[in-house]
Amino acid sequence: GDSVTQMEGPVTLSEEAFLTINCTYTATGYPSLFWYVQYPGEGLQLLLKATKADDKGSNKGFEATYRKETTSFHLEKGSVQVSDSAVYFCALSRGGTSYGKLTFGQGTILTVHP
Amino acid sequence: KAGVTQTPRYLIKTRGQQVTLSCSPISGHRSVSWYQQTPGQGLQFLFEYFSETQRNKGNFPGRFSGRQFSNSRSEMNVSTLELGDSALYLCASSLSGASNQPQHFGDGTRLSIL
C-alpha cells in the first residue's frame, strides 16, 4: 500500500540556519504530494503542494520539488526563524478511488532557537 | 472566508459510552474527510464523504461511523468507547476530494476516554 517516510526527528536548529526535512514515498501511479505544518493545539495547515513530477511547491520561504525518479519530496528553507518551530508532515494523495484520503508520514518536530 | 469548524474542541467520556463529533466544512467544499491523530499511530484516515455518500473508508472498526448532511456538514460517531480511542480527531474539507486538491483542516476535537 501507500506509505510516506520522513526523516527521524526532532530537528533542532539555530535561527537563520538551513533546513532540510527528507521525505520519500511509495505509491502506485502518480500521487500528489503535500507538506503540512501543525502548531501546538491546532490542526494542520497546508504549507505547499506539487501535483506532478518536477513540480516545485513553494510558500513562505519553504520549497519542495517532486522527484519521481527518487520518489522524494524533501522540504527546504534557506533561513529558519523561531516562528517556524512546529511539527511538519509530508503527505500523499493518490487518484482513482482513493477519494479524500491523505497518507501521512510520521511527522518531524522542528525546534528553532534564537 | 470561514475555515473548517469542529465542535466541540474537547470531550471527556468514559469507556462504553458513545460520542458524536461535528464538522462544518469551508463554504462550497463538498468533500469531508476525517482523521485520527495519536502519538503512537500518527495521522490515520478514517473515512471520506461527498454528497452525503461515504466514498472511501480507512481500516477502523465498525464502531467508527459517520454521515454527511445535504449542506455538507458532517458528523462522526464512535460507539462503545475504548481507552485506545483517546485521540485528536481532525476533519478536513476540499472542493471534491480529488487527489490534486489540498485539504483544509479544522483545529480538531480532543477526545479523552477515562
PDB file of C-alpha atoms in Angstrom:
ATOM      1  CA  GLY A   1       0.000   0.000   0.000  1.00  0.00           C
ATOM      2  CA  ASP A   2       0.875   3.666   0.005  1.00  0.00           C
ATOM      3  CA  SER A   3       3.385   4.933   2.520  1.00  0.00           C
ATOM      4  CA  VAL A   4       5.373   8.057   3.377  1.00  0.00           C
ATOM      5  CA  THR A   5       8.639   8.059   5.284  1.00  0.00           C
ATOM      6  CA  GLN A   6      10.060  11.194   6.883  1.00  0.00           C
ATOM      7  CA  MET A   7      13.442  11.695   8.449  1.00  0.00           C
ATOM      8  CA  GLU A   8      13.645  10.993  12.135  1.00  0.00           C
ATOM      9  CA  GLY A   9      13.289  13.953  14.425  1.00  0.00           C
ATOM     10  CA  PRO A  10      13.391  16.011  16.392  1.00  0.00           C
ATOM     11  CA  VAL A  11      15.401  18.564  14.463  1.00  0.00           C
ATOM     12  CA  THR A  12      16.943  21.420  16.418  1.00  0.00           C
ATOM     13  CA  LEU A  13      18.417  24.427  14.616  1.00  0.00           C
ATOM     14  CA  SER A  14      19.618  27.909  15.362  1.00  0.00           C
ATOM     15  CA  GLU A  15      17.819  30.859  13.825  1.00  0.00           C
ATOM     16  CA  GLU A  16      18.896  31.571  10.217  1.00  0.00           C
ATOM     17  CA  ALA A  17      20.191  28.015   9.704  1.00  0.00           C
ATOM     18  CA  PHE A  18      19.357  25.975   6.596  1.00  0.00           C
ATOM     19  CA  LEU A  19      16.595  23.415   6.945  1.00  0.00           C
ATOM     20  CA  THR A  20      16.093  20.117   5.145  1.00  0.00           C
ATOM     21  CA  ILE A  21      13.473  17.558   6.108  1.00  0.00           C
ATOM     22  CA  ASN A  22      13.645  14.434   3.975  1.00  0.00           C
ATOM     23  CA  CYS A  23      10.513  12.733   2.686  1.00  0.00           C
ATOM     24  CA  THR A  24      10.231   9.668   0.473  1.00  0.00           C
ATOM     25  CA  TYR A  25       7.103   7.891  -0.646  1.00  0.00           C
ATOM     26  CA  THR A  26       5.783   4.626  -2.025  1.00  0.00           C
ATOM     27  CA  ALA A  27       2.646   4.711  -4.132  1.00  0.00           C
ATOM     28  CA  THR A  28       1.268   3.385  -7.384  1.00  0.00           C
ATOM     29  CA  GLY A  29       0.542   5.778 -10.173  1.00  0.00           C
ATOM     30  CA  TYR A  30       1.197   9.486  -9.901  1.00  0.00           C
ATOM     31  CA  PRO A  31       0.257  10.816  -6.468  1.00  0.00           C
ATOM     32  CA  SER A  32       0.010  14.437  -5.467  1.00  0.00           C
ATOM     33  CA  LEU A  33       2.394  15.434  -2.673  1.00  0.00           C
ATOM     34  CA  PHE A  34       1.905  17.872   0.169  1.00  0.00           C
ATOM     35  CA  TRP A  35       3.659  19.360   3.158  1.00  0.00           C
ATOM     36  CA  TYR A  36       1.539  20.335   6.137  1.00  0.00           C
ATOM     37  CA  VAL A  37       2.565  22.108   9.339  1.00  0.00           C
ATOM     38  CA  GLN A  38       0.973  21.746  12.753  1.00  0.00           C
ATOM     39  CA  TYR A  39       1.427  24.262  15.560  1.00  0.00           C
ATOM     40  CA  PRO A  40       0.651  23.304  19.172  1.00  0.00           C
ATOM     41  CA  GLY A  41      -3.058  22.962  19.849  1.00  0.00           C
ATOM     42  CA  GLU A  42      -4.013  23.473  16.225  1.00  0.00           C
ATOM     43  CA  GLY A  43      -4.957  21.473  13.189  1.00  0.00           C
ATOM     44  CA  LEU A  44      -2.814  21.048  10.097  1.00  0.00           C
ATOM     45  CA  GLN A  45      -2.101  23.924   7.745  1.00  0.00           C
ATOM     46  CA  LEU A  46      -1.168  23.372   4.132  1.00  0.00           C
ATOM     47  CA  LEU A  47       2.372  24.596   3.539  1.00  0.00           C
ATOM     48  CA  LEU A  48       2.877  23.659  -0.115  1.00  0.00           C
ATOM     49  CA  LYS A  49       1.951  21.102  -2.730  1.00  0.00           C
ATOM     50  CA  ALA A  50       3.084  19.569  -6.014  1.00  0.00           C
ATOM     51  CA  THR A  51       0.844  17.547  -8.267  1.00  0.00           C
ATOM     52  CA  LYS A  52       3.196  16.179 -10.929  1.00  0.00           C
ATOM     53  CA  ALA A  53       6.799  15.197 -11.437  1.00  0.00           C
ATOM     54  CA  ASP A  54       9.357  18.043 -11.379  1.00  0.00           C
ATOM     55  CA  ASP A  55       6.810  20.485  -9.952  1.00  0.00           C
ATOM     56  CA  LYS A  56       8.227  22.755  -7.274  1.00  0.00           C
ATOM     57  CA  GLY A  57       5.926  23.874  -4.500  1.00  0.00           C
ATOM     58  CA  SER A  58       6.855  26.965  -2.524  1.00  0.00           C
ATOM     59  CA  ASN A  59       5.370  29.107   0.226  1.00  0.00           C
ATOM     60  CA  LYS A  60       6.716  31.400   2.992  1.00  0.00           C
ATOM     61  CA  GLY A  61      10.321  30.610   2.009  1.00  0.00           C
ATOM     62  CA  PHE A  62       9.788  26.841   2.079  1.00  0.00           C
ATOM     63  CA  GLU A  63      10.322  24.793  -1.079  1.00  0.00           C
ATOM     64  CA  ALA A  64       9.984  21.170  -2.156  1.00  0.00           C
ATOM     65  CA  THR A  65      10.434  19.515  -5.558  1.00  0.00           C
ATOM     66  CA  TYR A  66       8.527  16.427  -6.687  1.00  0.00           C
ATOM     67  CA  ARG A  67      11.224  13.945  -7.774  1.00  0.00           C
ATOM     68  CA  LYS A  68       9.644  10.885  -9.312  1.00  0.00           C
ATOM     69  CA  GLU A  69      12.952   9.178 -10.103  1.00  0.00           C
ATOM     70  CA  THR A  70      13.895   9.159  -6.411  1.00  0.00           C
ATOM     71  CA  THR A  71      10.290   9.144  -5.100  1.00  0.00           C
ATOM     72  CA  SER A  72      11.143  12.075  -2.877  1.00  0.00           C
ATOM     73  CA  PHE A  73       9.687  15.429  -1.825  1.00  0.00           C
ATOM     74  CA  HIS A  74      12.231  16.978   0.527  1.00  0.00           C
ATOM     75  CA  LEU A  75      11.318  20.197   2.345  1.00  0.00           C
ATOM     76  CA  GLU A  76      13.901  23.012   2.419  1.00  0.00           C
ATOM     77  CA  LYS A  77      14.170  26.524   3.766  1.00  0.00           C
ATOM     78  CA  GLY A  78      17.198  28.730   3.457  1.00  0.00           C
ATOM     79  CA  SER A  79      16.920  30.584   6.763  1.00  0.00           C
ATOM     80  CA  VAL A  80      14.630  29.372   9.532  1.00  0.00           C
ATOM     81  CA  GLN A  81      13.020  31.559  12.181  1.00  0.00           C
ATOM     82  CA  VAL A  82      11.909  30.808  15.726  1.00  0.00           C
ATOM     83  CA  SER A  83       8.331  31.059  14.478  1.00  0.00           C
ATOM     84  CA  ASP A  84       8.955  28.030  12.203  1.00  0.00           C
ATOM     85  CA  SER A  85       9.081  25.766  15.260  1.00  0.00           C
ATOM     86  CA  ALA A  86       6.297  23.225  14.681  1.00  0.00           C
ATOM     87  CA  VAL A  87       5.632  19.675  13.508  1.00  0.00           C
ATOM     88  CA  TYR A  88       5.944  19.101   9.759  1.00  0.00           C
ATOM     89  CA  PHE A  89       4.097  16.344   7.908  1.00  0.00           C
ATOM     90  CA  CYS A  90       4.717  15.049   4.408  1.00  0.00           C
ATOM     91  CA  ALA A  91       1.646  13.502   2.775  1.00  0.00           C
ATOM     92  CA  LEU A  92       0.486  11.963  -0.485  1.00  0.00           C
ATOM     93  CA  SER A  93      -2.878  11.691  -2.164  1.00  0.00           C
ATOM     94  CA  ARG A  94      -3.497   9.127  -4.857  1.00  0.00           C
ATOM     95  CA  GLY A  95      -6.170   9.332  -7.514  1.00  0.00           C
ATOM     96  CA  GLY A  96      -8.608   6.696  -8.655  1.00  0.00           C
ATOM     97  CA  THR A  97     -10.990   5.526  -5.944  1.00  0.00           C
ATOM     98  CA  SER A  98      -8.810   6.840  -3.117  1.00  0.00           C
ATOM     99  CA  TYR A  99     -11.101   9.822  -2.625  1.00  0.00           C
ATOM    100  CA  GLY A 100     -10.268  12.295   0.080  1.00  0.00           C
ATOM    101  CA  LYS A 101      -7.508  10.181   1.586  1.00  0.00           C
ATOM    102  CA  LEU A 102      -4.165  11.622   2.617  1.00  0.00           C
ATOM    103  CA  THR A 103      -1.421   9.226   3.676  1.00  0.00           C
ATOM    104  CA  PHE A 104       0.925  10.934   6.123  1.00  0.00           C
ATOM    105  CA  GLY A 105       4.469  10.469   7.267  1.00  0.00           C
ATOM    106  CA  GLN A 106       5.113  10.247  10.993  1.00  0.00           C
ATOM    107  CA  GLY A 107       5.894  13.940  11.342  1.00  0.00           C
ATOM    108  CA  THR A 108       9.125  15.774  12.128  1.00  0.00           C
ATOM    109  CA  ILE A 109       9.366  18.074  15.129  1.00  0.00           C
ATOM    110  CA  LEU A 110      11.370  21.215  14.368  1.00  0.00           C
ATOM    111  CA  THR A 111      12.655  23.471  17.134  1.00  0.00           C
ATOM    112  CA  VAL A 112      14.439  26.701  16.222  1.00  0.00           C
ATOM    113  CA  HIS A 113      16.437  28.521  18.916  1.00  0.00           C
ATOM    114  CA  PRO A 114      17.220  32.268  18.826  1.00  0.00           C
TER     115      PRO A 114
ATOM    116  CA  LYS B   1     -13.923  33.018   4.264  1.00  0.00           C
ATOM    117  CA  ALA B   2     -14.540  30.924   7.354  1.00  0.00           C
ATOM    118  CA  GLY B   3     -12.353  27.868   7.790  1.00  0.00           C
ATOM    119  CA  VAL B   4     -13.286  24.359   8.836  1.00  0.00           C
ATOM    120  CA  THR B   5     -15.081  24.385  12.178  1.00  0.00           C
ATOM    121  CA  GLN B   6     -15.075  21.435  14.530  1.00  0.00           C
ATOM    122  CA  THR B   7     -17.144  21.149  17.684  1.00  0.00           C
ATOM    123  CA  PRO B   8     -16.636  20.547  20.475  1.00  0.00           C
ATOM    124  CA  ARG B   9     -12.938  21.244  20.968  1.00  0.00           C
ATOM    125  CA  TYR B  10     -12.638  18.949  23.967  1.00  0.00           C
ATOM    126  CA  LEU B  11     -14.591  15.951  25.169  1.00  0.00           C
ATOM    127  CA  ILE B  12     -14.179  13.657  28.139  1.00  0.00           C
ATOM    128  CA  LYS B  13     -16.023  10.336  28.100  1.00  0.00           C
ATOM    129  CA  THR B  14     -15.858   7.021  29.899  1.00  0.00           C
ATOM    130  CA  ARG B  15     -15.426   3.565  28.437  1.00  0.00           C
ATOM    131  CA  GLY B  16     -18.537   2.117  26.885  1.00  0.00           C
ATOM    132  CA  GLN B  17     -20.142   5.464  26.098  1.00  0.00           C
ATOM    133  CA  GLN B  18     -20.673   6.837  22.634  1.00  0.00           C
ATOM    134  CA  VAL B  19     -19.743  10.234  21.212  1.00  0.00           C
ATOM    135  CA  THR B  20     -20.644  12.423  18.242  1.00  0.00           C
ATOM    136  CA  LEU B  21     -18.253  14.950  16.741  1.00  0.00           C
ATOM    137  CA  SER B  22     -19.296  17.664  14.328  1.00  0.00           C
ATOM    138  CA  CYS B  23     -17.560  19.295  11.378  1.00  0.00           C
ATOM    139  CA  SER B  24     -18.625  22.255   9.236  1.00  0.00           C
ATOM    140  CA  PRO B  25     -16.555  22.473   6.030  1.00  0.00           C
ATOM    141  CA  ILE B  26     -15.472  25.578   4.171  1.00  0.00           C
ATOM    142  CA  SER B  27     -18.360  27.034   2.220  1.00  0.00           C
ATOM    143  CA  GLY B  28     -18.518  25.406  -1.221  1.00  0.00           C
ATOM    144  CA  HIS B  29     -16.489  22.376  -0.207  1.00  0.00           C
ATOM    145  CA  ARG B  30     -18.401  19.156  -0.689  1.00  0.00           C
ATOM    146  CA  SER B  31     -15.825  16.580   0.381  1.00  0.00           C
ATOM    147  CA  VAL B  32     -15.215  15.970   4.072  1.00  0.00           C
ATOM    148  CA  SER B  33     -12.545  13.612   5.407  1.00  0.00           C
ATOM    149  CA  TRP B  34     -11.906  12.507   8.976  1.00  0.00           C
ATOM    150  CA  TYR B  35      -8.593  11.541  10.570  1.00  0.00           C
ATOM    151  CA  GLN B  36      -7.458  10.204  13.920  1.00  0.00           C
ATOM    152  CA  GLN B  37      -4.190  11.532  15.334  1.00  0.00           C
ATOM    153  CA  THR B  38      -2.392   9.706  18.152  1.00  0.00           C
ATOM    154  CA  PRO B  39       1.232   9.814  19.354  1.00  0.00           C
ATOM    155  CA  GLY B  40       1.693   6.123  18.598  1.00  0.00           C
ATOM    156  CA  GLN B  41      -0.045   5.726  15.240  1.00  0.00           C
ATOM    157  CA  GLY B  42       0.249   9.239  13.875  1.00  0.00           C
ATOM    158  CA  LEU B  43      -2.387  10.505  11.449  1.00  0.00           C
ATOM    159  CA  GLN B  44      -4.721   7.841  10.126  1.00  0.00           C
ATOM    160  CA  PHE B  45      -7.557   8.217   7.634  1.00  0.00           C
ATOM    161  CA  LEU B  46     -10.994   7.245   8.901  1.00  0.00           C
ATOM    162  CA  PHE B  47     -13.396   7.976   6.024  1.00  0.00           C
ATOM    163  CA  GLU B  48     -14.495  10.472   3.396  1.00  0.00           C
ATOM    164  CA  TYR B  49     -17.941  11.749   2.467  1.00  0.00           C
ATOM    165  CA  PHE B  50     -19.168  13.522  -0.641  1.00  0.00           C
ATOM    166  CA  SER B  51     -22.777  14.405  -1.442  1.00  0.00           C
ATOM    167  CA  GLU B  52     -23.967  12.510   1.627  1.00  0.00           C
ATOM    168  CA  THR B  53     -22.234   9.302   0.474  1.00  0.00           C
ATOM    169  CA  GLN B  54     -19.260   7.570   2.011  1.00  0.00           C
ATOM    170  CA  ARG B  55     -16.836   7.032  -0.855  1.00  0.00           C
ATOM    171  CA  ASN B  56     -13.766   5.862   0.978  1.00  0.00           C
ATOM    172  CA  LYS B  57     -13.021   4.202   4.285  1.00  0.00           C
ATOM    173  CA  GLY B  58      -9.878   3.511   6.274  1.00  0.00           C
ATOM    174  CA  ASN B  59      -9.036   0.498   8.352  1.00  0.00           C
ATOM    175  CA  PHE B  60     -11.057   1.174  11.504  1.00  0.00           C
ATOM    176  CA  PRO B  61     -13.637  -0.995  13.254  1.00  0.00           C
ATOM    177  CA  GLY B  62     -17.349  -0.548  12.651  1.00  0.00           C
ATOM    178  CA  ARG B  63     -17.666   1.363  15.940  1.00  0.00           C
ATOM    179  CA  PHE B  64     -16.464   4.353  13.939  1.00  0.00           C
ATOM    180  CA  SER B  65     -19.132   5.733  11.654  1.00  0.00           C
ATOM    181  CA  GLY B  66     -20.059   8.972  10.039  1.00  0.00           C
ATOM    182  CA  ARG B  67     -22.568  10.777   7.937  1.00  0.00           C
ATOM    183  CA  GLN B  68     -22.887  13.897   5.846  1.00  0.00           C
ATOM    184  CA  PHE B  69     -25.838  16.187   5.505  1.00  0.00           C
ATOM    185  CA  SER B  70     -27.162  17.977   2.443  1.00  0.00           C
ATOM    186  CA  ASN B  71     -25.350  21.187   3.457  1.00  0.00           C
ATOM    187  CA  SER B  72     -22.049  19.196   3.507  1.00  0.00           C
ATOM    188  CA  ARG B  73     -21.732  19.332   7.280  1.00  0.00           C
ATOM    189  CA  SER B  74     -20.524  16.044   8.667  1.00  0.00           C
ATOM    190  CA  GLU B  75     -20.680  14.139  11.910  1.00  0.00           C
ATOM    191  CA  MET B  76     -18.579  11.302  13.191  1.00  0.00           C
ATOM    192  CA  ASN B  77     -19.800   8.833  15.773  1.00  0.00           C
ATOM    193  CA  VAL B  78     -17.822   6.437  17.921  1.00  0.00           C
ATOM    194  CA  SER B  79     -19.767   3.843  19.879  1.00  0.00           C
ATOM    195  CA  THR B  80     -18.687   1.668  22.804  1.00  0.00           C
ATOM    196  CA  LEU B  81     -15.683   3.852  23.514  1.00  0.00           C
ATOM    197  CA  GLU B  82     -12.385   2.224  24.434  1.00  0.00           C
ATOM    198  CA  LEU B  83      -9.358   3.721  26.146  1.00  0.00           C
ATOM    199  CA  GLY B  84      -7.468   3.477  22.859  1.00  0.00           C
ATOM    200  CA  ASP B  85      -9.932   5.849  21.205  1.00  0.00           C
ATOM    201  CA  SER B  86      -8.360   8.749  23.076  1.00  0.00           C
ATOM    202  CA  ALA B  87      -7.022  10.948  20.295  1.00  0.00           C
ATOM    203  CA  LEU B  88      -7.272  14.174  18.394  1.00  0.00           C
ATOM    204  CA  TYR B  89      -9.919  13.803  15.685  1.00  0.00           C
ATOM    205  CA  LEU B  90      -9.383  16.056  12.695  1.00  0.00           C
ATOM    206  CA  CYS B  91     -11.811  16.947   9.987  1.00  0.00           C
ATOM    207  CA  ALA B  92     -10.707  18.270   6.607  1.00  0.00           C
ATOM    208  CA  SER B  93     -12.602  19.586   3.621  1.00  0.00           C
ATOM    209  CA  SER B  94     -11.869  20.070  -0.066  1.00  0.00           C
ATOM    210  CA  LEU B  95     -13.868  21.005  -3.127  1.00  0.00           C
ATOM    211  CA  SER B  96     -14.453  17.485  -4.415  1.00  0.00           C
ATOM    212  CA  GLY B  97     -11.932  15.124  -2.804  1.00  0.00           C
ATOM    213  CA  ALA B  98      -9.808  14.847  -5.937  1.00  0.00           C
ATOM    214  CA  SER B  99      -6.213  13.876  -5.291  1.00  0.00           C
ATOM    215  CA  ASN B 100      -4.727  17.153  -6.529  1.00  0.00           C
ATOM    216  CA  GLN B 101      -6.852  19.314  -4.247  1.00  0.00           C
ATOM    217  CA  PRO B 102      -5.402  20.317  -0.900  1.00  0.00           C
ATOM    218  CA  GLN B 103      -7.425  19.506   2.168  1.00  0.00           C
ATOM    219  CA  HIS B 104      -8.131  22.215   4.710  1.00  0.00           C
ATOM    220  CA  PHE B 105      -8.161  21.120   8.326  1.00  0.00           C
ATOM    221  CA  GLY B 106     -10.068  22.199  11.389  1.00  0.00           C
ATOM    222  CA  ASP B 107      -8.418  22.517  14.788  1.00  0.00           C
ATOM    223  CA  GLY B 108      -9.752  19.138  15.862  1.00  0.00           C
ATOM    224  CA  THR B 109     -11.702  17.633  18.728  1.00  0.00           C
ATOM    225  CA  ARG B 110      -9.586  16.288  21.573  1.00  0.00           C
ATOM    226  CA  LEU B 111     -11.334  13.162  22.906  1.00  0.00           C
ATOM    227  CA  SER B 112     -10.202  11.727  26.219  1.00  0.00           C
ATOM    228  CA  ILE B 113     -11.523   8.405  27.494  1.00  0.00           C
ATOM    229  CA  LEU B 114     -11.385   7.727  31.223  1.00  0.00           C
TER     230      LEU B 114
END
